[in-house]
Short mmCIF file of C-alpha atoms in Angstrom, two decimals:
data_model
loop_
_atom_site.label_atom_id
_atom_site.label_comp_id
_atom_site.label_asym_id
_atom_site.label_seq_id
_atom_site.Cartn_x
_atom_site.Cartn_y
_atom_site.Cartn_z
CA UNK A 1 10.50 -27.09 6.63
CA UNK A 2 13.25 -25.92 9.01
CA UNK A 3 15.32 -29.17 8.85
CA UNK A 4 15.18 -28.34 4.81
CA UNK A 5 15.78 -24.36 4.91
CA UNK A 6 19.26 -25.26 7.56
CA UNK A 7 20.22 -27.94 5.10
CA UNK A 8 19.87 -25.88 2.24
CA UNK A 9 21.70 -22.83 4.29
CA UNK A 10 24.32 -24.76 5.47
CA UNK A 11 25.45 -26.43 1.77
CA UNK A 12 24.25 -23.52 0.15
CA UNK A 13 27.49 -21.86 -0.52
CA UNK A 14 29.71 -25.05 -1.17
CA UNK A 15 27.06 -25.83 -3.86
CA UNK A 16 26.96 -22.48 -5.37
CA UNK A 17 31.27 -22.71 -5.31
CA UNK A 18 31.03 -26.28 -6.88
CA UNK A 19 28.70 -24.95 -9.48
CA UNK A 20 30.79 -21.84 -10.69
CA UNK A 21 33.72 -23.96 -10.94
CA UNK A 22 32.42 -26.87 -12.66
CA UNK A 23 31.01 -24.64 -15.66
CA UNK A 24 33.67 -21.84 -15.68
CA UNK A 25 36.69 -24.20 -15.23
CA UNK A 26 35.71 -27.79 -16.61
CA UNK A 27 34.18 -26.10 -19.85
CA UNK A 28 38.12 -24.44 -20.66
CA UNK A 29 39.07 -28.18 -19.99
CA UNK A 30 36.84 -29.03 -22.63
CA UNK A 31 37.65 -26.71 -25.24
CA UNK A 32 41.52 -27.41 -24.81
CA UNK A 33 41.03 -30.24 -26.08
CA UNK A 34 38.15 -29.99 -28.50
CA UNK A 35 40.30 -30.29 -31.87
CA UNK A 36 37.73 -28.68 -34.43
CA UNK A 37 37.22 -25.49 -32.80
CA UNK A 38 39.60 -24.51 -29.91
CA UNK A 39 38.87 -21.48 -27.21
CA UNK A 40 40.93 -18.22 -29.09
CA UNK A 41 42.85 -15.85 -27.19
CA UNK A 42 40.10 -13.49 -25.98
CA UNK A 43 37.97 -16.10 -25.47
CA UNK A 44 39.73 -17.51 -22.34
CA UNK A 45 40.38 -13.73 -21.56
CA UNK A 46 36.58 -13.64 -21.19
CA UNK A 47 35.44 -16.48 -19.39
CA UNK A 48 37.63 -15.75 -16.67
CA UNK A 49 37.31 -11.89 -16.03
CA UNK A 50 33.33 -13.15 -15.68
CA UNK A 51 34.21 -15.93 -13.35
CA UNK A 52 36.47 -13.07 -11.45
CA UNK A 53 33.21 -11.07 -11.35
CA UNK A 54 30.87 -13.81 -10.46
CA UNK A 55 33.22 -14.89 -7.64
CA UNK A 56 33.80 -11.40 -6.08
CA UNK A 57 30.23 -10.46 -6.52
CA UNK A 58 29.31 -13.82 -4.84
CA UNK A 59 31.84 -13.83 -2.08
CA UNK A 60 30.49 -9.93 -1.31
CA UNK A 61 26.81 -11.30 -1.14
CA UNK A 62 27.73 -13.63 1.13
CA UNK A 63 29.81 -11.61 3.44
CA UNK A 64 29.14 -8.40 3.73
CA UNK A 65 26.76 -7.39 6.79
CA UNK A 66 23.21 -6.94 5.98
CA UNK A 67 22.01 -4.73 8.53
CA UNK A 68 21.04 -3.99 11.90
CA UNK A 69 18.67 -1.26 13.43
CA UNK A 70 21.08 1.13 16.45
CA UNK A 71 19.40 -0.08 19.59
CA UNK A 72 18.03 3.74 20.68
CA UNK A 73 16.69 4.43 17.44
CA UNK A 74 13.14 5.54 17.65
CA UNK A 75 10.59 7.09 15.38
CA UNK A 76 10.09 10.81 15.87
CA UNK A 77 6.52 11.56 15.94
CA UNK A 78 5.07 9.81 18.91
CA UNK A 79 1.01 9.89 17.67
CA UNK A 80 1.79 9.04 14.23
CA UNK A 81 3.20 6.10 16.02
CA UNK A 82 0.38 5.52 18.58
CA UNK A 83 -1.79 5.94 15.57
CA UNK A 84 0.15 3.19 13.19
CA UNK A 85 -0.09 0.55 16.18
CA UNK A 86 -3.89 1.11 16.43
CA UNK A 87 -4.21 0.46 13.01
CA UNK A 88 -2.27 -2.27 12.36
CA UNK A 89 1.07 -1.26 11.15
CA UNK A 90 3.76 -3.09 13.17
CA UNK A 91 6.58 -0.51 14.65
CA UNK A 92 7.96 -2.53 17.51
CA UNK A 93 9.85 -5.59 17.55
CA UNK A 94 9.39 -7.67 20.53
CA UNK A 95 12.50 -9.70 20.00
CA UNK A 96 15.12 -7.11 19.79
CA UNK A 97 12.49 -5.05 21.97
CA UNK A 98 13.15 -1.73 20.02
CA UNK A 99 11.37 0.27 17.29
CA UNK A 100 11.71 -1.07 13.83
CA UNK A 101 11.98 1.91 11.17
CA UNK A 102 10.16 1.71 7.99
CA UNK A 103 10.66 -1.08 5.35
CA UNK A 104 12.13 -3.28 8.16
CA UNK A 105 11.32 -6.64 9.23
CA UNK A 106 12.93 -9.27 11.49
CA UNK A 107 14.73 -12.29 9.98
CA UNK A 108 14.65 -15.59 11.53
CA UNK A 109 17.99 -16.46 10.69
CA UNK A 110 19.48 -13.47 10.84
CA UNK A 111 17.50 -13.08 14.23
CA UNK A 112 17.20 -9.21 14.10
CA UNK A 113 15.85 -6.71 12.45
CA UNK A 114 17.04 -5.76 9.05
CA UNK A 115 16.88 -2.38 7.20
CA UNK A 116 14.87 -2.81 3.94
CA UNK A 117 15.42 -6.37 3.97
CA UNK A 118 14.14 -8.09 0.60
CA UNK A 119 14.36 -11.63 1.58
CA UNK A 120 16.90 -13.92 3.52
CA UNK A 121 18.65 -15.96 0.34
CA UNK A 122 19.77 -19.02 1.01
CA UNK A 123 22.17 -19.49 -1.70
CA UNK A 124 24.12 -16.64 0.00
CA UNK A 125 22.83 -17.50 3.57
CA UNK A 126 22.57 -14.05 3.60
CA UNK A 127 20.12 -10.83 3.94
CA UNK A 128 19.14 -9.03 0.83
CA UNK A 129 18.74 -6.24 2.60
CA UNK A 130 19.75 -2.52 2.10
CA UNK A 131 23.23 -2.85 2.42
CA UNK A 132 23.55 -5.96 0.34
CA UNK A 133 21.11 -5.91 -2.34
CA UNK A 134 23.76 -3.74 -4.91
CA UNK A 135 26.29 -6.80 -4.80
CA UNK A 136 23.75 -9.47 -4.97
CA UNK A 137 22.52 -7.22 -8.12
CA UNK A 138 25.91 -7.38 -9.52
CA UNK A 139 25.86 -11.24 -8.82
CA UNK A 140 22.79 -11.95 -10.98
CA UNK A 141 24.00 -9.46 -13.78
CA UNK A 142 27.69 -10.85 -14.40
CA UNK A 143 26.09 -14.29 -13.76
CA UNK A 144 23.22 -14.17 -16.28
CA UNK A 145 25.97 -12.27 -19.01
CA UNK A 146 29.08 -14.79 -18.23
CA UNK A 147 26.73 -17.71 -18.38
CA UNK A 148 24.78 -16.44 -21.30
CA UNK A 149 28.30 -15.82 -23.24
CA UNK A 150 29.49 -19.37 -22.35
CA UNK A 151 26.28 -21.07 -23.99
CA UNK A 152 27.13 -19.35 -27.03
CA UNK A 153 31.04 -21.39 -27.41
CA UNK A 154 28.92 -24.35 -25.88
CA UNK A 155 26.17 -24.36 -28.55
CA UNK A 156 29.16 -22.93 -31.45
CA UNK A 157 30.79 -26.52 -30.44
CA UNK A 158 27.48 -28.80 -30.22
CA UNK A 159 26.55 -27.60 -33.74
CA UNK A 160 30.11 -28.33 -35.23
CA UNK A 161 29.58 -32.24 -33.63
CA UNK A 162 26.28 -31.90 -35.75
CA UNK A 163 27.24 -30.96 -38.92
CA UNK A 164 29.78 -33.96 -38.69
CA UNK A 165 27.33 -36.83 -37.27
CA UNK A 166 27.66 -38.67 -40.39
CA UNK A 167 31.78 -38.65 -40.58
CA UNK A 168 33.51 -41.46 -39.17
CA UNK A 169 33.64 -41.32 -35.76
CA UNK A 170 37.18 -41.69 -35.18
CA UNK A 171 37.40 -38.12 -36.93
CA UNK A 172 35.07 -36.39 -34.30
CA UNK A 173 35.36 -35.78 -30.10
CA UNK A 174 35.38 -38.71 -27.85
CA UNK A 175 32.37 -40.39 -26.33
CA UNK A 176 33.94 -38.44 -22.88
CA UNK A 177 34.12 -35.46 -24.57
CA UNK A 178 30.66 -35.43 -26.21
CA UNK A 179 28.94 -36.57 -22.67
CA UNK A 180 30.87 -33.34 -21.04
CA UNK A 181 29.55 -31.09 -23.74
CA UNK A 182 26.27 -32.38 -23.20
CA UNK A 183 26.52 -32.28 -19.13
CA UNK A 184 27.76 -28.33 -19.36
CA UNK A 185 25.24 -27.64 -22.38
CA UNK A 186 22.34 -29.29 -20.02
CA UNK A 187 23.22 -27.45 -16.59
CA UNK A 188 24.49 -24.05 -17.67
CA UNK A 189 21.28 -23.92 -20.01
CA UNK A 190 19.17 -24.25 -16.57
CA UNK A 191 21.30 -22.01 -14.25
CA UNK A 192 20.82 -19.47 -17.62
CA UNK A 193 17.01 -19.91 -17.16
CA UNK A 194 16.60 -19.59 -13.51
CA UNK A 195 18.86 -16.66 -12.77
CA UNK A 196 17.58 -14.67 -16.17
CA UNK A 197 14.04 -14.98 -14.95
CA UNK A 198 15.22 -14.11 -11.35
CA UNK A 199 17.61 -11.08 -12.77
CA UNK A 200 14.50 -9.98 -14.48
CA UNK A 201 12.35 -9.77 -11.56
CA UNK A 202 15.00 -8.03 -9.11
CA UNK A 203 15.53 -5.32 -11.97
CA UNK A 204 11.85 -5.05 -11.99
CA UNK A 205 12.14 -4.36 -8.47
CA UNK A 206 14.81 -2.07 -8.19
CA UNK A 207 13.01 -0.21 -11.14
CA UNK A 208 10.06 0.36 -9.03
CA UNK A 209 11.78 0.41 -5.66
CA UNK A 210 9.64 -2.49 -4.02
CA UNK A 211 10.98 -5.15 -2.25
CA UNK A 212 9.89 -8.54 -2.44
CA UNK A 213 8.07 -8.37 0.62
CA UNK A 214 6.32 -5.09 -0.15
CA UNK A 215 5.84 -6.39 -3.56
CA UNK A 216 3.95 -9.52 -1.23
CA UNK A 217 2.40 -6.43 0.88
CA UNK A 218 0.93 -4.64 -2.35
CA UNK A 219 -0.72 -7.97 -3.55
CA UNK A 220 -1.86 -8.42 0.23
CA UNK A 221 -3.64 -4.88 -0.20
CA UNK A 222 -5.71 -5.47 -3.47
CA UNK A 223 -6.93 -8.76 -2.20
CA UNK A 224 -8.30 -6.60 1.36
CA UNK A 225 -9.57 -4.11 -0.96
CA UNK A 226 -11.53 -6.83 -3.54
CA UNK A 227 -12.97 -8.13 -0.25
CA UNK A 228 -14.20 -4.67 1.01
CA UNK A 229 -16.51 -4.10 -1.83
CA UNK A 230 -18.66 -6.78 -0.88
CA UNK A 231 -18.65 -5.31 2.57
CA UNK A 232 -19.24 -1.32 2.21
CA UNK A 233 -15.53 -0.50 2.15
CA UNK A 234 -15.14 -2.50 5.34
CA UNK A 235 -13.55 -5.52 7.24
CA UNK A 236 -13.89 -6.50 10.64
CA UNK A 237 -10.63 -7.47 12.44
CA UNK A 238 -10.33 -9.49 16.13
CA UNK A 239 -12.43 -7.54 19.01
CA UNK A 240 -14.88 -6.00 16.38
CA UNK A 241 -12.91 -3.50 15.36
CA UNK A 242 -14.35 -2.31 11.82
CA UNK A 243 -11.13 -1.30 9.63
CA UNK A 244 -11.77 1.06 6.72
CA UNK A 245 -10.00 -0.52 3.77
CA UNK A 246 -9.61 1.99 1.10
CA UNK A 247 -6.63 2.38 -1.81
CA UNK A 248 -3.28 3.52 -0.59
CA UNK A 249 -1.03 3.96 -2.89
CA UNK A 250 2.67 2.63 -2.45
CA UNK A 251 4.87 5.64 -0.99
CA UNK A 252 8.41 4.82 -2.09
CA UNK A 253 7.84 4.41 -5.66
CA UNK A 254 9.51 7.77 -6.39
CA UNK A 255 10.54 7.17 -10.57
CA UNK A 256 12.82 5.12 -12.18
CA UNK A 257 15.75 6.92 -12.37
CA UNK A 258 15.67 7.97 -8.68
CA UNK A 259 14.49 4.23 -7.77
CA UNK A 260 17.69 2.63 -9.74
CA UNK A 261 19.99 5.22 -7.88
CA UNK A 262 18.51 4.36 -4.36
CA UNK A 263 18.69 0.61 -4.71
CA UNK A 264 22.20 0.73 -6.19
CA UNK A 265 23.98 2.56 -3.11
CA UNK A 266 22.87 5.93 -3.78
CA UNK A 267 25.44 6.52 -6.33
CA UNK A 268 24.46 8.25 -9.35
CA UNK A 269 27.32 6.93 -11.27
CA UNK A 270 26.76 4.39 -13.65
CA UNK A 271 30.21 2.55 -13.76
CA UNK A 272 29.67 1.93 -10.35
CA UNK A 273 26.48 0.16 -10.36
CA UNK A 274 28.54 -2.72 -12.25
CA UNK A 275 32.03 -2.48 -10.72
CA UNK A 276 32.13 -5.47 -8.30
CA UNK A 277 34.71 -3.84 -5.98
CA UNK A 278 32.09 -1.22 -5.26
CA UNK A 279 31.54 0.07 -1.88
CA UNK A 280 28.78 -0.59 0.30
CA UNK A 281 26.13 1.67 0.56
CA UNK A 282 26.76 4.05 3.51
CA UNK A 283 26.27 2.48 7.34
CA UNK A 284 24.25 5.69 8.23
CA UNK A 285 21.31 5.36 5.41
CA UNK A 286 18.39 2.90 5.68
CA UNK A 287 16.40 4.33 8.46
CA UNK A 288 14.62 6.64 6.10
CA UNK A 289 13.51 7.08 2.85
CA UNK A 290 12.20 9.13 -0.19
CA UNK A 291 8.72 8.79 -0.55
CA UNK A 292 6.42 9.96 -3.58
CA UNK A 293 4.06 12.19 -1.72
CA UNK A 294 1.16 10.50 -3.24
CA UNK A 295 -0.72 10.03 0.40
CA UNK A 296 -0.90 12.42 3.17
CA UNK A 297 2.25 12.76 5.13
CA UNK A 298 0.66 11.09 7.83
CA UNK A 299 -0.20 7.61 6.63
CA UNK A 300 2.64 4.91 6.28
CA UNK A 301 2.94 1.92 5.12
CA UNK A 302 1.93 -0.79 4.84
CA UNK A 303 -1.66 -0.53 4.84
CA UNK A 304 -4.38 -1.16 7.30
CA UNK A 305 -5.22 -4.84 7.62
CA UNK A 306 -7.95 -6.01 10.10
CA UNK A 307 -5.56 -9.23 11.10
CA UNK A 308 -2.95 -6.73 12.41
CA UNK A 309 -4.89 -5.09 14.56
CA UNK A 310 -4.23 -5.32 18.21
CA UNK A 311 -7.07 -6.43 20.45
CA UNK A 312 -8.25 -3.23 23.31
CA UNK A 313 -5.66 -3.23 25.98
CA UNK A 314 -6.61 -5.60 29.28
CA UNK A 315 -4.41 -4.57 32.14
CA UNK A 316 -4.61 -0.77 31.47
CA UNK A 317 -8.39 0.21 32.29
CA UNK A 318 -9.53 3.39 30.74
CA UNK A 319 -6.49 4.91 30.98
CA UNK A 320 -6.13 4.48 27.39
CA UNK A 321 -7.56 5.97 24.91
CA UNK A 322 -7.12 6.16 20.97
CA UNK A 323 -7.50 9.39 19.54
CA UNK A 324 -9.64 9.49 15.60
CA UNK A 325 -7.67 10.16 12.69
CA UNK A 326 -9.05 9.87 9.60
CA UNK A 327 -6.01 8.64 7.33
CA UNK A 328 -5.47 5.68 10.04
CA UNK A 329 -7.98 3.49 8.02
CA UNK A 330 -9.97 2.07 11.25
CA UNK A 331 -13.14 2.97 13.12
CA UNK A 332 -12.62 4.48 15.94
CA UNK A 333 -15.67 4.65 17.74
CA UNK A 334 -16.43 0.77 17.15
CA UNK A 335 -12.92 -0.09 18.69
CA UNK A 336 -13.96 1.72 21.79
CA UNK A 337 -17.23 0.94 22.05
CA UNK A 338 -16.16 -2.93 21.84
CA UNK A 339 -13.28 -2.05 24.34
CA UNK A 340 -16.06 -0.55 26.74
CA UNK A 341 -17.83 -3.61 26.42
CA UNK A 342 -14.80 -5.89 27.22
CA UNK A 343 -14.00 -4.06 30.13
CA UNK A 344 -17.57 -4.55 30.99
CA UNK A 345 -17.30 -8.22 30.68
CA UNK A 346 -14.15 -8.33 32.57
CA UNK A 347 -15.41 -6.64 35.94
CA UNK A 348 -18.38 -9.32 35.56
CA UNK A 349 -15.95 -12.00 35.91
CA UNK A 350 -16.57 -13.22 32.50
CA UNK A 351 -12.70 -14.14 30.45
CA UNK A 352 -12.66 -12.58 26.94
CA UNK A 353 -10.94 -14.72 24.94
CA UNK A 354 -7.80 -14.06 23.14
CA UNK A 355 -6.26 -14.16 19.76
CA UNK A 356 -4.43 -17.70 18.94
CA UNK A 357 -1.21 -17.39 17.69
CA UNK A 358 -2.06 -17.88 13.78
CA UNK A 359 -0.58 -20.96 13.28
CA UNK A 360 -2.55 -22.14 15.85
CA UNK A 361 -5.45 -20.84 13.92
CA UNK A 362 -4.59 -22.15 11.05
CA UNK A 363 -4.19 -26.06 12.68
CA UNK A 364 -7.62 -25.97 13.68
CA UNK A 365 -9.23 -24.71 10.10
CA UNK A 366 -6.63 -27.30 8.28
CA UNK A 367 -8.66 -29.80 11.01
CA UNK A 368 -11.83 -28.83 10.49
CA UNK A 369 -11.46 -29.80 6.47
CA UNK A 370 -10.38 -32.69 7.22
CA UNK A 371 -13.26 -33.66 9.66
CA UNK A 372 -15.43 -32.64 6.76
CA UNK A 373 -13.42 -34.56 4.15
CA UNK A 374 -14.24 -37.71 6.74
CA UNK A 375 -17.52 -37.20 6.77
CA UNK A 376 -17.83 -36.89 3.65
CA UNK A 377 -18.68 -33.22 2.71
CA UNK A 378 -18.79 -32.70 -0.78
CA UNK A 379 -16.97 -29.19 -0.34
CA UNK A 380 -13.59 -28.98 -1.74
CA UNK A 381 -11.19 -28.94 1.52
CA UNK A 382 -8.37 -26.51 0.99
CA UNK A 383 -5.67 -24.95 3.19
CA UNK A 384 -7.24 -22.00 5.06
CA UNK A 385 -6.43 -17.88 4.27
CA UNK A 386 -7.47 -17.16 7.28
CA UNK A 387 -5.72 -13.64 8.62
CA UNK A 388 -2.70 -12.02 7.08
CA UNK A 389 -0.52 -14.75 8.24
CA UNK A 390 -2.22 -17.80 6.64
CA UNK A 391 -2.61 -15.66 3.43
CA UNK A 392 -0.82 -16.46 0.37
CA UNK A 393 0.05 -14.49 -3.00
CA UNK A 394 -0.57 -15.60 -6.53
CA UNK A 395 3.15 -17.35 -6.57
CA UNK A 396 1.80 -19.43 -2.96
CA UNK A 397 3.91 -17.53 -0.72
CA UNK A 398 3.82 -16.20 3.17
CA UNK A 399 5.66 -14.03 4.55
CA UNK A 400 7.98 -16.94 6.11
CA UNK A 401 8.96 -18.09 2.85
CA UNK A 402 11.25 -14.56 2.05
CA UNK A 403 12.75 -14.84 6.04
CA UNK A 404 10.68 -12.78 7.94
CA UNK A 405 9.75 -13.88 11.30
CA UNK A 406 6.16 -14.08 11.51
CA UNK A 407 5.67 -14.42 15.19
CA UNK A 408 7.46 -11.14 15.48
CA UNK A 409 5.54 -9.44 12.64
CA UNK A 410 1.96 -9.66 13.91
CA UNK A 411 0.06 -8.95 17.18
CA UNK A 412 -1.04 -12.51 18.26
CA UNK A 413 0.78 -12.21 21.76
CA UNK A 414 0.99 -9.19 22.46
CA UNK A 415 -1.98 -6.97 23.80
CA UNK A 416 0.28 -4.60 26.07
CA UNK A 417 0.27 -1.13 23.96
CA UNK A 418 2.99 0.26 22.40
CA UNK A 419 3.19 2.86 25.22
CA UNK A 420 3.18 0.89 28.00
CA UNK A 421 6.12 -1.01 26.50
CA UNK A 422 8.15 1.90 25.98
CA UNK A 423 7.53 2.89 29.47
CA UNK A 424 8.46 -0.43 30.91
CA UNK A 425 11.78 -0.27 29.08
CA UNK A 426 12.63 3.31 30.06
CA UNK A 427 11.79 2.08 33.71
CA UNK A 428 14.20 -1.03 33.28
CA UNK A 429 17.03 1.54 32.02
CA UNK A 430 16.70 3.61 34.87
CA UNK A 431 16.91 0.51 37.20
CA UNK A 432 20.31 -0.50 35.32
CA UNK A 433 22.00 2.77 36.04
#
């Protein structure tokens, strides 16, 4: 999987280039010399102010920086963060060891944190993130159009060869010039297909201001909350911690028209959106965000989910304590009363056994089918959905599939509270100076 993404990443671009070329530059080859019905003035004029748009909208996706989180930034209320680590919602990145503001997530390639970062494409080998996600819009559109308006002259020519099958053929296009038409008609038709369905779905997105890992995060949430029925409203995540899994609506969702303005650079101008010399939205946005007001001001996003949840701190004692609040989604007096009893265990000399790292988790379920498949169980084996992290949506994807580190988004190694962190750091800055 990694060998593929780097090949894919590192030919990404030249294929893209190659493929641009070959239909907006080989097809004016063809129609030059494609007697019966040759390109007219304002076709050619056409063709190539799309190319021009589809190259500088390309060449902006690729280039232009997606993103980084400043390295003091830091949330302002302290308990709602305290309160979003106990309940699962991931604030601190231990790579980049700093606070990660809302909508962020760390890229593996990238190999930091990137404000509302979509996905990593790798046909940019770039972030479609806050900052880039207006030109890799404007990509798609003049794309989809400029392809769209060349398999109109394509198909105009393929139905003149038609109407003439039966002429001699000495009167018609060459075999060479019948096997180009149908090599452009074949791969422009599929690049049409593919980037109109993917142009759809990005507009659908920038309608309702998701991105396609909240979009992943929302379908994440109604599978928890399907489960809860069964189970009173609950779910248990690791150290018996009961989490309260209840419908939270999705905060950033704040209408269409304010949605489209947001995701297009915060410009309210139309002509913009499509101008491909547009600026980038400005450095000092993407931190924070709009939201709807449809939960109390204290819950974030995304929602609870028992795999996120940390397991009671080890090296602290009882020196730690989390506080109830309702709109935090969890039990509170299970998760102490199971870190009482860990504690307990501890001072007896007994080891309480951690969290595997979820792909390690995953390895042993994946083994345990097949040991049944040997034996001969009559059970359908099938790849395990155990935790958030082994979890897939309706499309089969994880979070790893859109770029997103998932060693860095979940609490698998990491049982040190948020606080203590901080504190650590603050210590090792004060050492420095």
């Amino acid at each position: 999987m990694l060998c593929s993404s780097f090949t894919i990443s590192r030919f990404a671009i030249p294929t893209v280039s190659a493929l641009i070329s070959f239909l907006a530059y080989t097809s004016q080859y063809f129609f030059l010399y494609f007697e019966p019905a040759p390109l007219k003035v304002h076709e050619i004029w056409r063709i190539n102010i799309f190319a021009l748009c589809i190259w500088i909208c390309y060449y902006r996706s690729c280039t232009v920086d997606p993103g980084h989180i400043p390295r003091h930034w830091k949330p302002l209320d302290s308990k709602q963060l305290e309160a979003d680590r106990v309940s699962g919602r991931q604030r601190w990145c231990r790579r980049c060891e700093a606070f990660k503001p809302p909508r962020a997530h760390h890229c593996k390639t990238c190999q930091r944190c990137i404000p509302k970062m979509d996905h990593h494409c790798p046909w940019t080998a770039n972030c479609v993130s806050h900052f880039t996600f207006p030109h890799f819009m404007r990509f798609l559109f003049y794309t989809v159009v400029g392809t769209s308006y060349l398999e109109t002259l394509l198909f105009e020519r393929a139905s003149i060869i038609w109407a003439s099958r039966n002429l001699p053929s000495y009167l018609g296009p060459s075999v060479g010039q019948m096997a180009h038409l149908f090599v452009l008609l074949v791969v422009n038709s599929l690049t049409v297909f593919m980037l109109f369905i993917l142009l759809v779905r990005t507009l659908w997105s920038l309608g309702s201001n998701t991105t396609t890992i909240e979009s992943w995060e929302i379908e994440r949430h109604e599978t928890l909350l399907r489960r809860a029925r069964h189970f009173g409203g609950y779910l248990e995540g690791p150290g018996g911690v009961r989490v309260r899994i209840k419908k939270q609506e999705f905060p950033y969702d704040i209408g269409i028209w304010p949605n489209i303005r947001e995701g297009m650079g915060g410009s309210a101008n139309i002509l913009s959106w499509f101008w491909p010399l547009a600026r980038t939205p400005d450095r000092n946005t993407g931190l924070k965000y709009e939201v709807n007001g449809f939960e109390a001001a204290n819950v974030s996003w995304p929602p609870p989910d028992p795999d996120r949840i940390p397991l009671p701190p080890k090296d602290v004692g009882d020196s730690i304590t989390f506080e109830s609040a309702d709109s935090s989604g969890y039990d509170v007096q299970a998760f102490n009363d199971r870190k009482a009893e860990d504690l307990r265990r501890q001072r007896a000399g007994l080891e309480v056994e951690r969290r595997k790292r979820f792909h390690k988790r995953l390895e042993k379920e994946l083994e345990e089918d097949e040991f049944e498949e040997s034996e001969g169980s009559d059970d359908e084996a099938k790849e395990s959905d155990y935790g958030e992290e082994g979890w897939r949506n309706s499309e089969g994807e994880r979070l790893r599939d859109f770029g997103v580190d998932e060693d860095i988004e979940f609490y698998d190694e990491e049982d040190v509270p948020l606080g203590i962190l901080i504190q650590r750091r603050a210590q090792a800055a004060l050492k420095k100076l």
